[in-house]
Amino acid sequence: MDGNGRWAQRRGLTRNEGHRRGKDSVRAVVEAARELGIPYLSLFAFSNENWLRPSTEVNFLMQLFHRYLLTETKRLMKRDIRVLALGDTTRLAPALRSALKQIVETTANNRSMTLGLALSYGGRQDITAAARRIAEAVAAGTMKPEDVDEATVAGALATAALPDPDLLIRTSGEQRISNFFLFQIAYTELYFTDTLWPDFREREFLQALADYQHRERRFGIVENGVNHHPLRAQN
Ligand code: FPP
């Protein structure tokens, strides 16, 4: 969700004002996804690297996330949306951490959509933590090295409960992954738009989905000219 700062600077506003507007786009996109019947949506809200921003901006963002969790619970419950926290929550302030825990628990039985909130998340750190967990299981004798396969790694990541994403959207003209999901996006379609995040609303989201619908997904294989998904090969 890139471009809050630039959106604000172009209007002579503070960067924080851009983040505030970015929060409105979050609501718009979450609700549009829910209405469209999209079962999983993950938002990269704060990266491990973002901790290095000036403390005034970090503090503002943390307050914004906290407020979002407190004010949005009712709307998310009403729409039957489950929230999952992705990332190293131990780095979050205790109050925010407990609000996050609270919303995850409150929404745990919702089934219409799952919203992954990547807060203090880094793809490399996620893979590293997964490797450590698997190494610990091997050292403890509960797993054999030869049993470690792709599913073991996927299941040890923060995203264990989520399928691999079909589509990744990055706003504001940046064409990088910037340490978001790394293992998970092997076959994900990438969509880059110049639109800044505060301007990314339902219309822009629908444009991205329409673009996605024209992609031919081959997952590295073509069989008789028909799209063929290796994981669905047995079905
Ligand atoms: C990156 O753009 C954006 C962030 C680090 C913060 C994202 C936060 C929000 C969208 C606010 C609301 C989020 C939730 C989950 C309630 P940038 O600020 O670096 O933009 P720039 O590249 O123009 O400086």
PDB file of C-alpha atoms and ligand atoms in Angstrom:
ATOM      1  CA  MET A   1       0.000   0.000   0.000  1.00  0.00           C
ATOM      2  CA  ASP A   2       2.479   2.558  -1.291  1.00  0.00           C
ATOM      3  CA  GLY A   3       2.282   6.250  -1.970  1.00  0.00           C
ATOM      4  CA  ASN A   4       0.635   7.761   1.117  1.00  0.00           C
ATOM      5  CA  GLY A   5       3.575  10.111   1.660  1.00  0.00           C
ATOM      6  CA  ARG A   6       3.692  11.315  -1.941  1.00  0.00           C
ATOM      7  CA  TRP A   7      -0.081  11.743  -2.076  1.00  0.00           C
ATOM      8  CA  ALA A   8       0.154  14.096   0.914  1.00  0.00           C
ATOM      9  CA  GLN A   9       3.283  15.947  -0.195  1.00  0.00           C
ATOM     10  CA  ARG A  10       1.676  16.748  -3.578  1.00  0.00           C
ATOM     11  CA  ARG A  11      -1.126  18.475  -1.692  1.00  0.00           C
ATOM     12  CA  GLY A  12       1.113  20.318   0.735  1.00  0.00           C
ATOM     13  CA  LEU A  13      -0.084  18.059   3.573  1.00  0.00           C
ATOM     14  CA  THR A  14       1.930  16.107   6.104  1.00  0.00           C
ATOM     15  CA  ARG A  15       2.859  12.494   5.363  1.00  0.00           C
ATOM     16  CA  ASN A  16       0.676  11.451   8.275  1.00  0.00           C
ATOM     17  CA  GLU A  17      -2.337  12.962   6.530  1.00  0.00           C
ATOM     18  CA  GLY A  18      -1.551  10.638   3.627  1.00  0.00           C
ATOM     19  CA  HIS A  19      -1.549   7.650   5.963  1.00  0.00           C
ATOM     20  CA  ARG A  20      -4.873   8.790   7.389  1.00  0.00           C
ATOM     21  CA  ARG A  21      -6.356   8.854   3.890  1.00  0.00           C
ATOM     22  CA  GLY A  22      -4.722   5.499   3.224  1.00  0.00           C
ATOM     23  CA  LYS A  23      -6.813   4.056   6.025  1.00  0.00           C
ATOM     24  CA  ASP A  24      -9.976   5.013   4.092  1.00  0.00           C
ATOM     25  CA  SER A  25      -8.647   3.079   1.082  1.00  0.00           C
ATOM     26  CA  VAL A  26      -8.105   0.067   3.339  1.00  0.00           C
ATOM     27  CA  ARG A  27     -11.758   0.117   4.334  1.00  0.00           C
ATOM     28  CA  ALA A  28     -12.881   0.600   0.717  1.00  0.00           C
ATOM     29  CA  VAL A  29     -10.779  -2.281  -0.617  1.00  0.00           C
ATOM     30  CA  VAL A  30     -11.611  -4.674   2.234  1.00  0.00           C
ATOM     31  CA  GLU A  31     -15.329  -4.061   1.775  1.00  0.00           C
ATOM     32  CA  ALA A  32     -15.128  -4.322  -2.018  1.00  0.00           C
ATOM     33  CA  ALA A  33     -13.250  -7.630  -1.730  1.00  0.00           C
ATOM     34  CA  ARG A  34     -15.885  -8.948   0.651  1.00  0.00           C
ATOM     35  CA  GLU A  35     -18.740  -7.902  -1.651  1.00  0.00           C
ATOM     36  CA  LEU A  36     -17.026  -9.561  -4.601  1.00  0.00           C
ATOM     37  CA  GLY A  37     -16.666 -12.817  -2.688  1.00  0.00           C
ATOM     38  CA  ILE A  38     -12.873 -12.792  -2.614  1.00  0.00           C
ATOM     39  CA  PRO A  39     -12.044 -15.263   0.166  1.00  0.00           C
ATOM     40  CA  TYR A  40      -8.565 -14.032   1.146  1.00  0.00           C
ATOM     41  CA  LEU A  41      -7.033 -10.562   1.178  1.00  0.00           C
ATOM     42  CA  SER A  42      -3.700  -9.664   2.760  1.00  0.00           C
ATOM     43  CA  LEU A  43      -2.501  -6.116   3.321  1.00  0.00           C
ATOM     44  CA  PHE A  44       1.160  -5.184   3.709  1.00  0.00           C
ATOM     45  CA  ALA A  45       0.666  -2.412   6.256  1.00  0.00           C
ATOM     46  CA  PHE A  46       4.086  -2.170   7.917  1.00  0.00           C
ATOM     47  CA  SER A  47       7.341  -3.884   7.001  1.00  0.00           C
ATOM     48  CA  ASN A  48      10.253  -4.802   9.229  1.00  0.00           C
ATOM     49  CA  GLU A  49      12.194  -2.093   7.414  1.00  0.00           C
ATOM     50  CA  ASN A  50       9.513   0.534   8.189  1.00  0.00           C
ATOM     51  CA  TRP A  51      10.693   0.517  11.825  1.00  0.00           C
ATOM     52  CA  LEU A  52      13.628   2.611  10.593  1.00  0.00           C
ATOM     53  CA  ARG A  53      11.386   5.562   9.661  1.00  0.00           C
ATOM     54  CA  PRO A  54      11.405   8.654  11.911  1.00  0.00           C
ATOM     55  CA  SER A  55       9.836   7.791  15.250  1.00  0.00           C
ATOM     56  CA  THR A  56       7.105  10.419  14.831  1.00  0.00           C
ATOM     57  CA  GLU A  57       5.881   8.666  11.679  1.00  0.00           C
ATOM     58  CA  VAL A  58       6.215   5.186  13.208  1.00  0.00           C
ATOM     59  CA  ASN A  59       4.251   6.328  16.261  1.00  0.00           C
ATOM     60  CA  PHE A  60       1.541   7.875  14.111  1.00  0.00           C
ATOM     61  CA  LEU A  61       1.186   4.705  12.040  1.00  0.00           C
ATOM     62  CA  MET A  62       1.002   2.562  15.181  1.00  0.00           C
ATOM     63  CA  GLN A  63      -1.768   4.793  16.554  1.00  0.00           C
ATOM     64  CA  LEU A  64      -3.563   4.579  13.221  1.00  0.00           C
ATOM     65  CA  PHE A  65      -3.401   0.774  13.224  1.00  0.00           C
ATOM     66  CA  HIS A  66      -4.592   0.728  16.831  1.00  0.00           C
ATOM     67  CA  ARG A  67      -7.544   2.991  16.038  1.00  0.00           C
ATOM     68  CA  TYR A  68      -8.372   0.928  12.974  1.00  0.00           C
ATOM     69  CA  LEU A  69      -8.522  -2.261  15.035  1.00  0.00           C
ATOM     70  CA  LEU A  70     -10.729  -0.656  17.675  1.00  0.00           C
ATOM     71  CA  THR A  71     -13.140   1.066  15.312  1.00  0.00           C
ATOM     72  CA  GLU A  72     -13.302  -1.591  12.599  1.00  0.00           C
ATOM     73  CA  THR A  73     -14.130  -4.680  14.683  1.00  0.00           C
ATOM     74  CA  LYS A  74     -17.875  -4.058  14.449  1.00  0.00           C
ATOM     75  CA  ARG A  75     -17.827  -3.619  10.669  1.00  0.00           C
ATOM     76  CA  LEU A  76     -15.664  -6.712  10.231  1.00  0.00           C
ATOM     77  CA  MET A  77     -17.972  -8.775  12.447  1.00  0.00           C
ATOM     78  CA  LYS A  78     -21.006  -7.559  10.510  1.00  0.00           C
ATOM     79  CA  ARG A  79     -19.363  -8.664   7.266  1.00  0.00           C
ATOM     80  CA  ASP A  80     -18.239 -12.014   8.713  1.00  0.00           C
ATOM     81  CA  ILE A  81     -14.537 -11.217   8.100  1.00  0.00           C
ATOM     82  CA  ARG A  82     -11.845 -13.067  10.033  1.00  0.00           C
ATOM     83  CA  VAL A  83      -8.604 -11.221  10.822  1.00  0.00           C
ATOM     84  CA  LEU A  84      -5.207 -12.888  10.970  1.00  0.00           C
ATOM     85  CA  ALA A  85      -2.056 -11.131  12.179  1.00  0.00           C
ATOM     86  CA  LEU A  86       1.007 -11.767  10.028  1.00  0.00           C
ATOM     87  CA  GLY A  87       4.377 -10.578  11.274  1.00  0.00           C
ATOM     88  CA  ASP A  88       6.524 -10.171  14.330  1.00  0.00           C
ATOM     89  CA  THR A  89       3.935  -8.836  16.753  1.00  0.00           C
ATOM     90  CA  THR A  90       6.456  -8.949  19.630  1.00  0.00           C
ATOM     91  CA  ARG A  91       7.840  -5.644  18.317  1.00  0.00           C
ATOM     92  CA  LEU A  92       4.478  -3.885  18.615  1.00  0.00           C
ATOM     93  CA  ALA A  93       3.617  -1.792  21.664  1.00  0.00           C
ATOM     94  CA  PRO A  94       1.701  -3.877  24.265  1.00  0.00           C
ATOM     95  CA  ALA A  95      -1.575  -1.969  23.754  1.00  0.00           C
ATOM     96  CA  LEU A  96      -1.531  -2.467  19.991  1.00  0.00           C
ATOM     97  CA  ARG A  97      -0.479  -6.060  20.414  1.00  0.00           C
ATOM     98  CA  SER A  98      -3.368  -6.781  22.712  1.00  0.00           C
ATOM     99  CA  ALA A  99      -5.834  -5.001  20.379  1.00  0.00           C
ATOM    100  CA  LEU A 100      -4.547  -7.191  17.559  1.00  0.00           C
ATOM    101  CA  LYS A 101      -4.895 -10.330  19.672  1.00  0.00           C
ATOM    102  CA  GLN A 102      -8.399  -9.202  20.605  1.00  0.00           C
ATOM    103  CA  ILE A 103      -9.576  -8.687  17.006  1.00  0.00           C
ATOM    104  CA  VAL A 104      -8.057 -12.010  15.928  1.00  0.00           C
ATOM    105  CA  GLU A 105      -9.924 -13.774  18.743  1.00  0.00           C
ATOM    106  CA  THR A 106     -13.196 -11.885  18.249  1.00  0.00           C
ATOM    107  CA  THR A 107     -13.300 -12.597  14.517  1.00  0.00           C
ATOM    108  CA  ALA A 108     -11.883 -16.151  14.697  1.00  0.00           C
ATOM    109  CA  ASN A 109     -15.143 -17.872  13.722  1.00  0.00           C
ATOM    110  CA  ASN A 110     -15.959 -15.593  10.779  1.00  0.00           C
ATOM    111  CA  ARG A 111     -15.801 -17.437   7.480  1.00  0.00           C
ATOM    112  CA  SER A 112     -16.865 -15.215   4.573  1.00  0.00           C
ATOM    113  CA  MET A 113     -13.441 -13.669   4.113  1.00  0.00           C
ATOM    114  CA  THR A 114     -10.007 -13.792   5.755  1.00  0.00           C
ATOM    115  CA  LEU A 115      -8.099 -10.540   6.090  1.00  0.00           C
ATOM    116  CA  GLY A 116      -4.368 -10.934   6.696  1.00  0.00           C
ATOM    117  CA  LEU A 117      -2.777  -7.897   8.317  1.00  0.00           C
ATOM    118  CA  ALA A 118       0.963  -7.906   7.724  1.00  0.00           C
ATOM    119  CA  LEU A 119       2.281  -5.709  10.512  1.00  0.00           C
ATOM    120  CA  SER A 120       6.001  -5.738  11.279  1.00  0.00           C
ATOM    121  CA  TYR A 121       6.300  -8.322   8.514  1.00  0.00           C
ATOM    122  CA  GLY A 122       9.280  -9.301   6.367  1.00  0.00           C
ATOM    123  CA  GLY A 123       9.372 -12.132   3.862  1.00  0.00           C
ATOM    124  CA  ARG A 124      12.971 -13.078   4.594  1.00  0.00           C
ATOM    125  CA  GLN A 125      12.362 -13.022   8.345  1.00  0.00           C
ATOM    126  CA  ASP A 126       9.262 -15.192   7.815  1.00  0.00           C
ATOM    127  CA  ILE A 127      11.279 -17.795   5.874  1.00  0.00           C
ATOM    128  CA  THR A 128      14.101 -17.618   8.434  1.00  0.00           C
ATOM    129  CA  ALA A 129      11.710 -18.172  11.351  1.00  0.00           C
ATOM    130  CA  ALA A 130      10.133 -21.091   9.460  1.00  0.00           C
ATOM    131  CA  ALA A 131      13.584 -22.644   8.885  1.00  0.00           C
ATOM    132  CA  ARG A 132      14.350 -22.288  12.578  1.00  0.00           C
ATOM    133  CA  ARG A 133      11.064 -23.939  13.576  1.00  0.00           C
ATOM    134  CA  ILE A 134      11.692 -26.855  11.234  1.00  0.00           C
ATOM    135  CA  ALA A 135      15.296 -27.188  12.466  1.00  0.00           C
ATOM    136  CA  GLU A 136      14.007 -27.288  16.038  1.00  0.00           C
ATOM    137  CA  ALA A 137      11.533 -30.049  15.143  1.00  0.00           C
ATOM    138  CA  VAL A 138      14.318 -32.043  13.487  1.00  0.00           C
ATOM    139  CA  ALA A 139      16.639 -31.489  16.473  1.00  0.00           C
ATOM    140  CA  ALA A 140      13.864 -32.603  18.830  1.00  0.00           C
ATOM    141  CA  GLY A 141      13.406 -35.747  16.758  1.00  0.00           C
ATOM    142  CA  THR A 142       9.769 -34.988  15.850  1.00  0.00           C
ATOM    143  CA  MET A 143      10.607 -34.602  12.151  1.00  0.00           C
ATOM    144  CA  LYS A 144      13.059 -36.279   9.807  1.00  0.00           C
ATOM    145  CA  PRO A 145      15.106 -34.102   7.422  1.00  0.00           C
ATOM    146  CA  GLU A 146      13.894 -36.186   4.448  1.00  0.00           C
ATOM    147  CA  ASP A 147      10.274 -35.361   5.373  1.00  0.00           C
ATOM    148  CA  VAL A 148      10.830 -31.622   4.966  1.00  0.00           C
ATOM    149  CA  ASP A 149       9.061 -30.637   1.746  1.00  0.00           C
ATOM    150  CA  GLU A 150       7.450 -27.497   0.291  1.00  0.00           C
ATOM    151  CA  ALA A 151       4.286 -28.092   2.292  1.00  0.00           C
ATOM    152  CA  THR A 152       6.348 -28.273   5.512  1.00  0.00           C
ATOM    153  CA  VAL A 153       7.918 -24.880   4.753  1.00  0.00           C
ATOM    154  CA  ALA A 154       4.593 -23.328   3.694  1.00  0.00           C
ATOM    155  CA  GLY A 155       3.032 -24.633   6.901  1.00  0.00           C
ATOM    156  CA  ALA A 156       5.751 -23.076   9.059  1.00  0.00           C
ATOM    157  CA  LEU A 157       5.300 -19.581   7.598  1.00  0.00           C
ATOM    158  CA  ALA A 158       3.127 -16.869   9.148  1.00  0.00           C
ATOM    159  CA  THR A 159       0.744 -17.448   6.226  1.00  0.00           C
ATOM    160  CA  ALA A 160       0.215 -21.152   7.005  1.00  0.00           C
ATOM    161  CA  ALA A 161      -3.562 -20.654   7.099  1.00  0.00           C
ATOM    162  CA  LEU A 162      -3.668 -18.807   3.763  1.00  0.00           C
ATOM    163  CA  PRO A 163      -3.422 -20.146   0.212  1.00  0.00           C
ATOM    164  CA  ASP A 164      -0.745 -18.671  -2.080  1.00  0.00           C
ATOM    165  CA  PRO A 165      -1.997 -15.354  -3.456  1.00  0.00           C
ATOM    166  CA  ASP A 166      -3.405 -15.294  -6.996  1.00  0.00           C
ATOM    167  CA  LEU A 167      -2.747 -11.591  -7.425  1.00  0.00           C
ATOM    168  CA  LEU A 168      -0.353  -9.110  -5.847  1.00  0.00           C
ATOM    169  CA  ILE A 169      -1.114  -5.415  -6.291  1.00  0.00           C
ATOM    170  CA  ARG A 170       1.479  -2.732  -5.649  1.00  0.00           C
ATOM    171  CA  THR A 171       0.499   0.913  -5.907  1.00  0.00           C
ATOM    172  CA  SER A 172       2.410   4.141  -6.601  1.00  0.00           C
ATOM    173  CA  GLY A 173       4.567   3.009  -9.511  1.00  0.00           C
ATOM    174  CA  GLU A 174       7.080   0.992  -7.484  1.00  0.00           C
ATOM    175  CA  GLN A 175       7.889  -2.278  -9.228  1.00  0.00           C
ATOM    176  CA  ARG A 176       9.501  -4.254  -6.440  1.00  0.00           C
ATOM    177  CA  ILE A 177       8.419  -6.844  -3.908  1.00  0.00           C
ATOM    178  CA  SER A 178      10.244  -5.106  -1.021  1.00  0.00           C
ATOM    179  CA  ASN A 179      10.414  -8.124   1.262  1.00  0.00           C
ATOM    180  CA  PHE A 180       6.692  -8.926   1.216  1.00  0.00           C
ATOM    181  CA  PHE A 181       5.608 -12.537   0.657  1.00  0.00           C
ATOM    182  CA  LEU A 182       8.588 -14.213  -1.031  1.00  0.00           C
ATOM    183  CA  PHE A 183       8.040 -17.973  -0.789  1.00  0.00           C
ATOM    184  CA  GLN A 184       4.299 -17.521  -1.313  1.00  0.00           C
ATOM    185  CA  ILE A 185       4.336 -15.579  -4.604  1.00  0.00           C
ATOM    186  CA  ALA A 186       6.181 -18.083  -6.821  1.00  0.00           C
ATOM    187  CA  TYR A 187       3.219 -18.167  -9.267  1.00  0.00           C
ATOM    188  CA  THR A 188       1.370 -15.031  -8.220  1.00  0.00           C
ATOM    189  CA  GLU A 189       0.326 -12.566 -10.921  1.00  0.00           C
ATOM    190  CA  LEU A 190       1.858  -9.138 -10.317  1.00  0.00           C
ATOM    191  CA  TYR A 191      -0.038  -5.915 -10.945  1.00  0.00           C
ATOM    192  CA  PHE A 192       1.645  -2.541 -10.714  1.00  0.00           C
ATOM    193  CA  THR A 193      -0.233   0.737 -10.904  1.00  0.00           C
ATOM    194  CA  ASP A 194       0.886   4.365 -10.700  1.00  0.00           C
ATOM    195  CA  THR A 195      -2.150   5.202  -8.564  1.00  0.00           C
ATOM    196  CA  LEU A 196      -1.105   6.277  -5.073  1.00  0.00           C
ATOM    197  CA  TRP A 197      -2.638   4.206  -2.274  1.00  0.00           C
ATOM    198  CA  PRO A 198      -4.952   6.962  -0.906  1.00  0.00           C
ATOM    199  CA  ASP A 199      -6.492   7.162  -4.409  1.00  0.00           C
ATOM    200  CA  PHE A 200      -6.795   3.396  -4.742  1.00  0.00           C
ATOM    201  CA  ARG A 201     -10.444   2.668  -4.117  1.00  0.00           C
ATOM    202  CA  GLU A 202     -13.092   0.260  -5.424  1.00  0.00           C
ATOM    203  CA  ARG A 203     -12.766   1.412  -9.046  1.00  0.00           C
ATOM    204  CA  GLU A 204      -8.997   0.888  -9.120  1.00  0.00           C
ATOM    205  CA  PHE A 205      -9.379  -2.452  -7.356  1.00  0.00           C
ATOM    206  CA  LEU A 206     -11.898  -3.601  -9.986  1.00  0.00           C
ATOM    207  CA  GLN A 207      -9.476  -2.504 -12.724  1.00  0.00           C
ATOM    208  CA  ALA A 208      -6.742  -4.658 -11.174  1.00  0.00           C
ATOM    209  CA  LEU A 209      -9.098  -7.639 -10.972  1.00  0.00           C
ATOM    210  CA  ALA A 210     -10.224  -7.131 -14.586  1.00  0.00           C
ATOM    211  CA  ASP A 211      -6.569  -7.082 -15.654  1.00  0.00           C
ATOM    212  CA  TYR A 212      -5.975 -10.281 -13.685  1.00  0.00           C
ATOM    213  CA  GLN A 213      -8.876 -11.973 -15.455  1.00  0.00           C
ATOM    214  CA  HIS A 214      -7.028 -11.604 -18.762  1.00  0.00           C
ATOM    215  CA  ARG A 215      -3.859 -13.267 -17.523  1.00  0.00           C
ATOM    216  CA  GLU A 216      -3.078 -16.775 -18.708  1.00  0.00           C
ATOM    217  CA  ARG A 217      -1.820 -18.728 -15.715  1.00  0.00           C
ATOM    218  CA  ARG A 218       0.291 -21.713 -16.669  1.00  0.00           C
ATOM    219  CA  PHE A 219       2.173 -22.456 -13.437  1.00  0.00           C
ATOM    220  CA  GLY A 220       5.111 -23.494 -15.610  1.00  0.00           C
ATOM    221  CA  ILE A 221       3.087 -26.128 -17.452  1.00  0.00           C
ATOM    222  CA  VAL A 222       0.886 -26.250 -20.546  1.00  0.00           C
ATOM    223  CA  GLU A 223      -1.018 -29.389 -21.341  1.00  0.00           C
ATOM    224  CA  ASN A 224      -3.065 -29.561 -24.561  1.00  0.00           C
ATOM    225  CA  GLY A 225      -3.194 -25.786 -24.512  1.00  0.00           C
ATOM    226  CA  VAL A 226      -5.294 -25.895 -21.350  1.00  0.00           C
ATOM    227  CA  ASN A 227      -4.263 -24.128 -18.145  1.00  0.00           C
ATOM    228  CA  HIS A 228      -3.032 -26.763 -15.800  1.00  0.00           C
ATOM    229  CA  HIS A 229      -2.357 -26.264 -12.125  1.00  0.00           C
ATOM    230  CA  PRO A 230       0.138 -28.768 -10.686  1.00  0.00           C
ATOM    231  CA  LEU A 231      -1.552 -28.734  -7.284  1.00  0.00           C
ATOM    232  CA  ARG A 232      -4.913 -29.505  -8.874  1.00  0.00           C
ATOM    233  CA  ALA A 233      -3.495 -32.194 -11.165  1.00  0.00           C
ATOM    234  CA  GLN A 234      -4.946 -35.014  -9.082  1.00  0.00           C
ATOM    235  CA  ASN A 235      -8.466 -33.532  -9.053  1.00  0.00           C
TER     236      ASN A 235
HETATM  237  C1  FPP B   1       3.909   3.015   2.387  1.00  0.00           C
HETATM  238  O1  FPP B   1       3.735   4.209   1.628  1.00  0.00           O
HETATM  239  C2  FPP B   1       2.838   2.919   3.384  1.00  0.00           C
HETATM  240  C3  FPP B   1       3.022   2.595   4.689  1.00  0.00           C
HETATM  241  C4  FPP B   1       4.331   2.294   5.286  1.00  0.00           C
HETATM  242  C5  FPP B   1       1.881   2.578   5.645  1.00  0.00           C
HETATM  243  C6  FPP B   1       0.639   1.873   5.166  1.00  0.00           C
HETATM  244  C7  FPP B   1      -0.447   2.263   6.066  1.00  0.00           C
HETATM  245  C8  FPP B   1      -1.706   2.537   5.696  1.00  0.00           C
HETATM  246  C9  FPP B   1      -2.209   2.351   4.319  1.00  0.00           C
HETATM  247  C10 FPP B   1      -2.611   3.078   6.743  1.00  0.00           C
HETATM  248  C11 FPP B   1      -3.750   2.247   7.157  1.00  0.00           C
HETATM  249  C12 FPP B   1      -3.499   0.798   7.256  1.00  0.00           C
HETATM  250  C13 FPP B   1      -4.265  -0.040   8.002  1.00  0.00           C
HETATM  251  C14 FPP B   1      -4.028  -1.509   7.968  1.00  0.00           C
HETATM  252  C15 FPP B   1      -5.339   0.442   8.859  1.00  0.00           C
HETATM  253  P1  FPP B   1       4.621   5.485   1.909  1.00  0.00           P
HETATM  254  O2  FPP B   1       4.059   6.236   3.028  1.00  0.00           O
HETATM  255  O3  FPP B   1       6.035   5.016   2.049  1.00  0.00           O
HETATM  256  O4  FPP B   1       4.461   6.349   0.648  1.00  0.00           O
HETATM  257  P2  FPP B   1       5.597   7.140  -0.119  1.00  0.00           P
HETATM  258  O5  FPP B   1       6.372   6.050  -0.834  1.00  0.00           O
HETATM  259  O6  FPP B   1       4.835   8.018  -1.012  1.00  0.00           O
HETATM  260  O7  FPP B   1       6.430   7.888   0.867  1.00  0.00           O
END
